[in-house]
Short mmCIF file of C-alpha atoms in Angstrom, two decimals:
data_model
loop_
_atom_site.label_atom_id
_atom_site.label_comp_id
_atom_site.label_asym_id
_atom_site.label_seq_id
_atom_site.Cartn_x
_atom_site.Cartn_y
_atom_site.Cartn_z
CA UNK A 10 0.00 0.00 0.00
CA UNK A 11 0.88 3.63 0.29
CA UNK A 12 0.79 6.23 3.02
CA UNK A 13 0.48 9.46 1.06
CA UNK A 14 -2.17 12.00 2.11
CA UNK A 15 -4.85 12.45 -0.54
CA UNK A 16 -6.29 15.95 -0.94
CA UNK A 17 -10.03 16.61 -0.88
CA UNK A 18 -11.74 16.20 -4.21
CA UNK A 19 -9.68 13.20 -5.28
CA UNK A 20 -11.37 9.80 -5.07
CA UNK A 21 -9.33 6.76 -4.04
CA UNK A 22 -9.55 3.10 -4.94
CA UNK A 23 -7.52 0.43 -3.15
CA UNK A 24 -6.25 -2.10 -5.66
CA UNK A 25 -5.77 -5.72 -4.44
CA UNK A 26 -2.65 -6.47 -6.46
CA UNK A 27 -1.91 -9.71 -4.58
CA UNK A 28 -5.31 -11.03 -5.63
CA UNK A 29 -4.50 -10.38 -9.27
CA UNK A 30 -1.06 -11.98 -8.93
CA UNK A 31 0.22 -13.44 -5.69
CA UNK A 32 3.52 -12.26 -4.23
CA UNK A 33 4.12 -14.30 -1.09
CA UNK A 34 7.45 -15.75 -2.24
CA UNK A 35 8.85 -17.65 -5.20
CA UNK A 36 6.14 -20.28 -4.82
CA UNK A 37 3.59 -17.64 -5.89
CA UNK A 38 4.50 -17.78 -9.58
CA UNK A 39 1.48 -18.43 -11.75
CA UNK A 40 -1.06 -17.87 -8.98
CA UNK A 41 -3.82 -15.26 -8.91
CA UNK A 42 -6.75 -14.06 -11.00
CA UNK A 43 -4.57 -13.18 -14.00
CA UNK A 44 -3.25 -16.72 -14.18
CA UNK A 45 -6.71 -18.19 -13.64
CA UNK A 46 -7.58 -16.58 -16.97
CA UNK A 47 -4.34 -16.98 -18.93
CA UNK A 48 -2.91 -20.12 -17.36
CA UNK A 49 -0.47 -20.78 -14.54
CA UNK A 50 2.44 -21.15 -16.98
CA UNK A 51 2.01 -17.72 -18.52
CA UNK A 52 5.35 -15.90 -18.68
CA UNK A 53 4.02 -12.61 -17.27
CA UNK A 54 5.58 -11.55 -13.98
CA UNK A 55 3.43 -10.62 -11.02
CA UNK A 56 4.01 -6.93 -11.69
CA UNK A 57 3.07 -7.30 -15.35
CA UNK A 58 -0.12 -9.02 -14.25
CA UNK A 59 -0.82 -6.14 -11.88
CA UNK A 60 -0.53 -3.69 -14.78
CA UNK A 61 -3.06 -5.76 -16.72
CA UNK A 62 -5.42 -5.55 -13.75
CA UNK A 63 -5.02 -1.79 -13.45
CA UNK A 64 -5.89 -1.46 -17.13
CA UNK A 65 -9.05 -3.50 -16.63
CA UNK A 66 -10.08 -1.26 -13.73
CA UNK A 67 -9.64 1.79 -15.96
CA UNK A 68 -11.69 0.09 -18.69
CA UNK A 69 -14.55 -0.30 -16.23
CA UNK A 70 -14.27 3.29 -15.00
CA UNK A 71 -14.37 4.55 -18.57
CA UNK A 72 -17.51 2.54 -19.28
CA UNK A 73 -19.22 3.65 -16.04
CA UNK A 74 -19.82 7.40 -16.26
CA UNK A 75 -22.18 7.18 -13.28
CA UNK A 76 -19.09 6.64 -11.12
CA UNK A 77 -18.25 10.32 -11.75
CA UNK A 78 -14.53 9.61 -12.13
CA UNK A 79 -12.55 11.78 -14.53
CA UNK A 80 -10.56 9.07 -16.27
CA UNK A 81 -8.28 11.61 -17.93
CA UNK A 82 -7.00 12.55 -14.45
CA UNK A 83 -5.91 9.26 -12.91
CA UNK A 84 -2.97 8.65 -10.59
CA UNK A 85 -1.36 5.48 -9.28
CA UNK A 86 0.71 5.07 -6.14
CA UNK A 87 2.07 2.46 -3.75
CA UNK A 88 4.95 1.97 -1.34
CA UNK A 89 7.78 -0.56 -1.26
CA UNK A 90 6.79 -3.58 -3.40
CA UNK A 91 3.58 -1.78 -4.30
CA UNK A 92 5.69 1.21 -5.27
CA UNK A 93 7.47 -1.02 -7.77
CA UNK A 94 4.07 -2.05 -9.09
CA UNK A 95 2.84 1.55 -9.24
CA UNK A 96 5.83 2.49 -11.40
CA UNK A 97 5.16 -0.44 -13.71
CA UNK A 98 1.52 0.59 -14.05
CA UNK A 99 2.45 4.18 -14.80
CA UNK A 100 5.04 3.13 -17.37
CA UNK A 101 2.81 0.78 -19.34
CA UNK A 102 -0.68 2.26 -18.90
CA UNK A 103 -0.74 5.56 -20.77
CA UNK A 104 -4.15 6.53 -19.38
CA UNK A 105 -2.49 7.23 -16.03
CA UNK A 106 -1.76 10.95 -15.74
CA UNK A 107 0.36 10.90 -12.57
CA UNK A 108 2.61 8.14 -11.22
CA UNK A 109 3.76 8.27 -7.58
CA UNK A 110 6.11 5.44 -6.51
CA UNK A 111 7.03 5.67 -2.83
CA UNK A 112 10.20 4.02 -1.51
CA UNK A 113 10.20 1.53 -4.39
CA UNK A 114 13.98 1.04 -4.32
CA UNK A 115 15.58 -1.80 -6.27
CA UNK A 116 13.14 -3.19 -8.79
CA UNK A 117 11.43 0.19 -8.77
CA UNK A 118 13.07 3.56 -9.32
CA UNK A 119 16.64 2.28 -8.69
CA UNK A 120 18.93 1.09 -11.47
CA UNK A 121 20.32 -2.44 -11.16
CA UNK A 122 23.79 -1.48 -12.32
CA UNK A 123 24.14 1.23 -9.69
CA UNK A 124 22.73 -1.04 -6.99
CA UNK A 125 25.41 -3.56 -7.90
CA UNK A 126 28.03 -0.83 -7.59
CA UNK A 127 26.69 0.04 -4.14
CA UNK A 128 27.03 -3.61 -3.13
CA UNK A 129 30.63 -3.79 -4.35
CA UNK A 130 31.35 -0.71 -2.22
CA UNK A 131 30.11 -2.44 0.91
CA UNK A 132 26.45 -1.41 1.10
CA UNK A 133 23.88 -4.10 1.87
CA UNK A 134 21.34 -3.30 -0.84
CA UNK A 135 18.79 -5.31 -2.74
CA UNK A 136 20.36 -6.57 -5.95
CA UNK A 137 19.05 -8.32 -9.04
CA UNK A 138 20.43 -11.66 -7.86
CA UNK A 139 18.65 -11.28 -4.52
CA UNK A 140 15.28 -10.19 -5.83
CA UNK A 141 14.73 -13.19 -8.08
CA UNK A 142 15.15 -15.45 -5.06
CA UNK A 143 12.77 -13.41 -2.95
CA UNK A 144 9.64 -13.12 -5.04
CA UNK A 145 8.00 -13.33 -8.47
CA UNK A 146 7.79 -9.64 -9.26
CA UNK A 147 9.87 -10.22 -12.41
CA UNK A 148 9.55 -12.72 -15.21
CA UNK A 149 11.70 -15.83 -14.92
CA UNK A 150 13.42 -14.61 -18.10
CA UNK A 151 15.08 -11.92 -15.98
CA UNK A 152 17.08 -14.70 -14.29
CA UNK A 153 19.18 -14.94 -17.44
CA UNK A 154 20.68 -11.49 -16.83
CA UNK A 155 21.10 -11.01 -13.11
CA UNK A 156 24.62 -12.42 -12.99
CA UNK A 157 25.78 -10.33 -15.94
CA UNK A 158 24.00 -7.01 -15.83
CA UNK A 159 26.05 -5.63 -18.72
CA UNK A 160 24.04 -7.92 -20.98
CA UNK A 161 20.75 -6.59 -19.65
CA UNK A 162 19.39 -4.49 -22.55
CA UNK A 163 17.75 -1.92 -20.27
CA UNK A 164 17.83 -0.48 -16.78
CA UNK A 165 15.19 1.24 -14.74
CA UNK A 166 15.93 4.76 -15.94
CA UNK A 167 14.24 3.56 -19.12
CA UNK A 168 11.27 2.25 -17.16
CA UNK A 169 10.95 5.66 -15.50
CA UNK A 170 11.34 7.36 -18.87
CA UNK A 171 8.43 5.34 -20.28
CA UNK A 172 6.17 7.50 -18.14
CA UNK A 173 7.26 10.62 -20.05
CA UNK A 174 5.86 13.06 -20.94
CA UNK A 175 3.21 12.22 -18.34
CA UNK A 176 3.81 13.27 -14.74
CA UNK A 177 6.01 11.29 -12.35
CA UNK A 178 7.05 12.12 -8.79
CA UNK A 179 9.04 9.66 -6.69
CA UNK A 180 9.89 9.58 -3.01
CA UNK A 181 12.77 7.69 -1.42
CA UNK A 182 14.05 7.11 2.12
CA UNK A 183 17.80 7.20 2.70
CA UNK A 184 17.46 5.69 6.19
CA UNK A 185 17.03 2.31 4.50
CA UNK A 186 20.24 1.37 2.67
CA UNK A 187 18.45 -1.76 1.37
CA UNK A 188 16.49 0.54 -0.97
CA UNK A 189 19.72 1.49 -2.80
CA UNK A 190 19.59 5.26 -2.23
CA UNK A 191 22.42 6.08 -4.63
CA UNK A 192 20.87 3.90 -7.34
CA UNK A 193 17.51 5.62 -6.93
CA UNK A 194 18.98 9.10 -7.16
CA UNK A 195 21.21 8.20 -10.10
CA UNK A 196 18.46 6.38 -11.95
CA UNK A 197 16.09 9.31 -11.51
CA UNK A 198 18.72 11.71 -12.82
CA UNK A 199 19.18 9.58 -15.92
CA UNK A 200 15.43 9.43 -16.51
CA UNK A 201 15.16 13.17 -15.99
CA UNK A 202 17.25 13.74 -19.13
CA UNK A 203 14.39 12.27 -21.18
CA UNK A 204 11.95 14.76 -19.66
CA UNK A 205 14.48 17.53 -20.35
CA UNK A 206 14.80 16.41 -23.97
CA UNK A 207 11.02 16.54 -24.35
CA UNK A 208 10.87 20.02 -22.82
CA UNK A 209 8.79 18.88 -19.82
CA UNK A 210 11.38 18.84 -17.04
CA UNK A 211 8.83 19.99 -14.47
CA UNK A 212 6.72 16.90 -15.16
CA UNK A 213 9.18 14.79 -13.16
CA UNK A 214 9.95 15.31 -9.49
CA UNK A 215 12.07 13.54 -6.91
CA UNK A 216 12.49 13.95 -3.16
CA UNK A 217 14.84 11.82 -1.05
CA UNK A 218 14.93 12.30 2.71
CA UNK A 219 15.40 10.27 5.87
CA UNK A 220 14.21 10.47 9.44
CA UNK A 221 11.10 8.33 9.13
CA UNK A 222 10.04 4.69 9.07
CA UNK A 223 9.68 2.75 5.85
CA UNK A 224 6.48 3.80 4.08
CA UNK A 225 5.69 6.42 6.70
CA UNK A 226 4.93 9.87 5.28
CA UNK A 227 6.91 12.88 6.57
CA UNK A 228 4.85 16.05 6.39
CA UNK A 229 7.82 17.90 4.89
CA UNK A 230 7.08 16.13 1.60
CA UNK A 231 3.43 17.16 1.42
CA UNK A 232 4.03 20.44 -0.49
CA UNK A 233 5.65 18.50 -3.33
CA UNK A 234 2.87 15.96 -3.42
CA UNK A 235 0.14 18.59 -3.33
CA UNK A 236 1.80 20.50 -6.16
CA UNK A 237 1.76 17.44 -8.42
CA UNK A 238 -1.84 16.62 -7.48
CA UNK A 239 -2.91 20.21 -8.04
CA UNK A 240 -1.24 20.53 -11.42
CA UNK A 241 -1.81 17.16 -13.03
CA UNK A 242 -5.10 16.03 -11.47
CA UNK A 243 -6.85 19.25 -10.48
CA UNK A 244 -5.69 21.40 -13.39
CA UNK A 245 -4.16 24.22 -11.34
CA UNK A 246 -1.30 26.38 -12.55
CA UNK A 247 1.38 25.71 -9.94
CA UNK A 248 5.10 25.01 -9.95
CA UNK A 249 6.23 21.38 -9.84
CA UNK A 250 9.94 22.14 -9.91
CA UNK A 251 10.99 19.82 -7.09
CA UNK A 252 14.24 17.86 -7.16
CA UNK A 253 16.27 17.18 -4.03
CA UNK A 254 18.23 14.64 -2.02
CA UNK A 255 19.92 14.75 1.38
CA UNK A 256 22.96 13.07 -0.25
CA UNK A 257 23.03 10.29 2.35
CA UNK A 258 24.33 7.42 0.24
CA UNK A 259 26.04 5.28 2.90
CA UNK A 260 29.39 6.90 2.20
CA UNK A 261 29.08 6.81 -1.56
CA UNK A 262 28.98 9.84 -3.87
CA UNK A 263 26.89 10.41 -6.96
CA UNK A 264 29.06 11.36 -9.95
CA UNK A 265 26.84 11.78 -13.00
CA UNK A 266 29.65 11.39 -15.55
CA UNK A 267 30.35 7.86 -14.27
CA UNK A 268 26.88 6.75 -15.36
CA UNK A 269 25.35 9.18 -17.85
CA UNK A 270 27.44 9.04 -21.01
CA UNK A 271 25.09 10.85 -23.37
CA UNK A 272 24.32 14.43 -24.27
CA UNK A 273 20.70 15.36 -23.75
CA UNK A 274 19.11 16.52 -27.03
CA UNK A 275 16.18 18.91 -27.45
CA UNK A 276 13.17 17.73 -29.42
#
């Protein structure tokens, strides 16, 4: 779930992602409503199945005007594992106007290659090799790449960039090294170049702080959140120029030139 405060005038719907695709542990593969329809051997990961379910919910909302939901102003959010799922939904379902992953970490808004670097530097973070042994959030085909990430044809800056030019604001918690704080910040910076290229830099926001429990919501972040709600769901003319970190990376330092080897074009 998520813990973000929802302003008045915005309806909420709690989505039972574990019913659509189970996520207890690795024994959950092929279990849930998605697999009841498409078969337990379907190659879709749990998170891919969740995206399918989100799309079906939107289909129903679009065909039910009596629900009084403005389906051109939809947002998706979640924290931790559900934050990973929220990012997936926002990336693949273009009818979502605002995507808000909260403390999604590795497998969410963090890049696998940078997480691996953090591990080699002594940080105990969630890595690609760990996550495939923990749960079924990713397709079993991902197993082919986790021990040689250089062969992986993507990383999660591209998943974040798939949301563009639609709105995206992410929140991370540096008190939890497991979430790969450097990888989240670096990955977001790489994705931000896509928004810059498209001329919509203020459509992406990022805030990274500490001092609170996992998936708790510090009130200091509420102005950012309200700004994105107000602009992209409520149609108000407000600034969404928010981009900050406390730079607490467990002794590591973010050096953009070590990871971003391209020049950002203008389209």
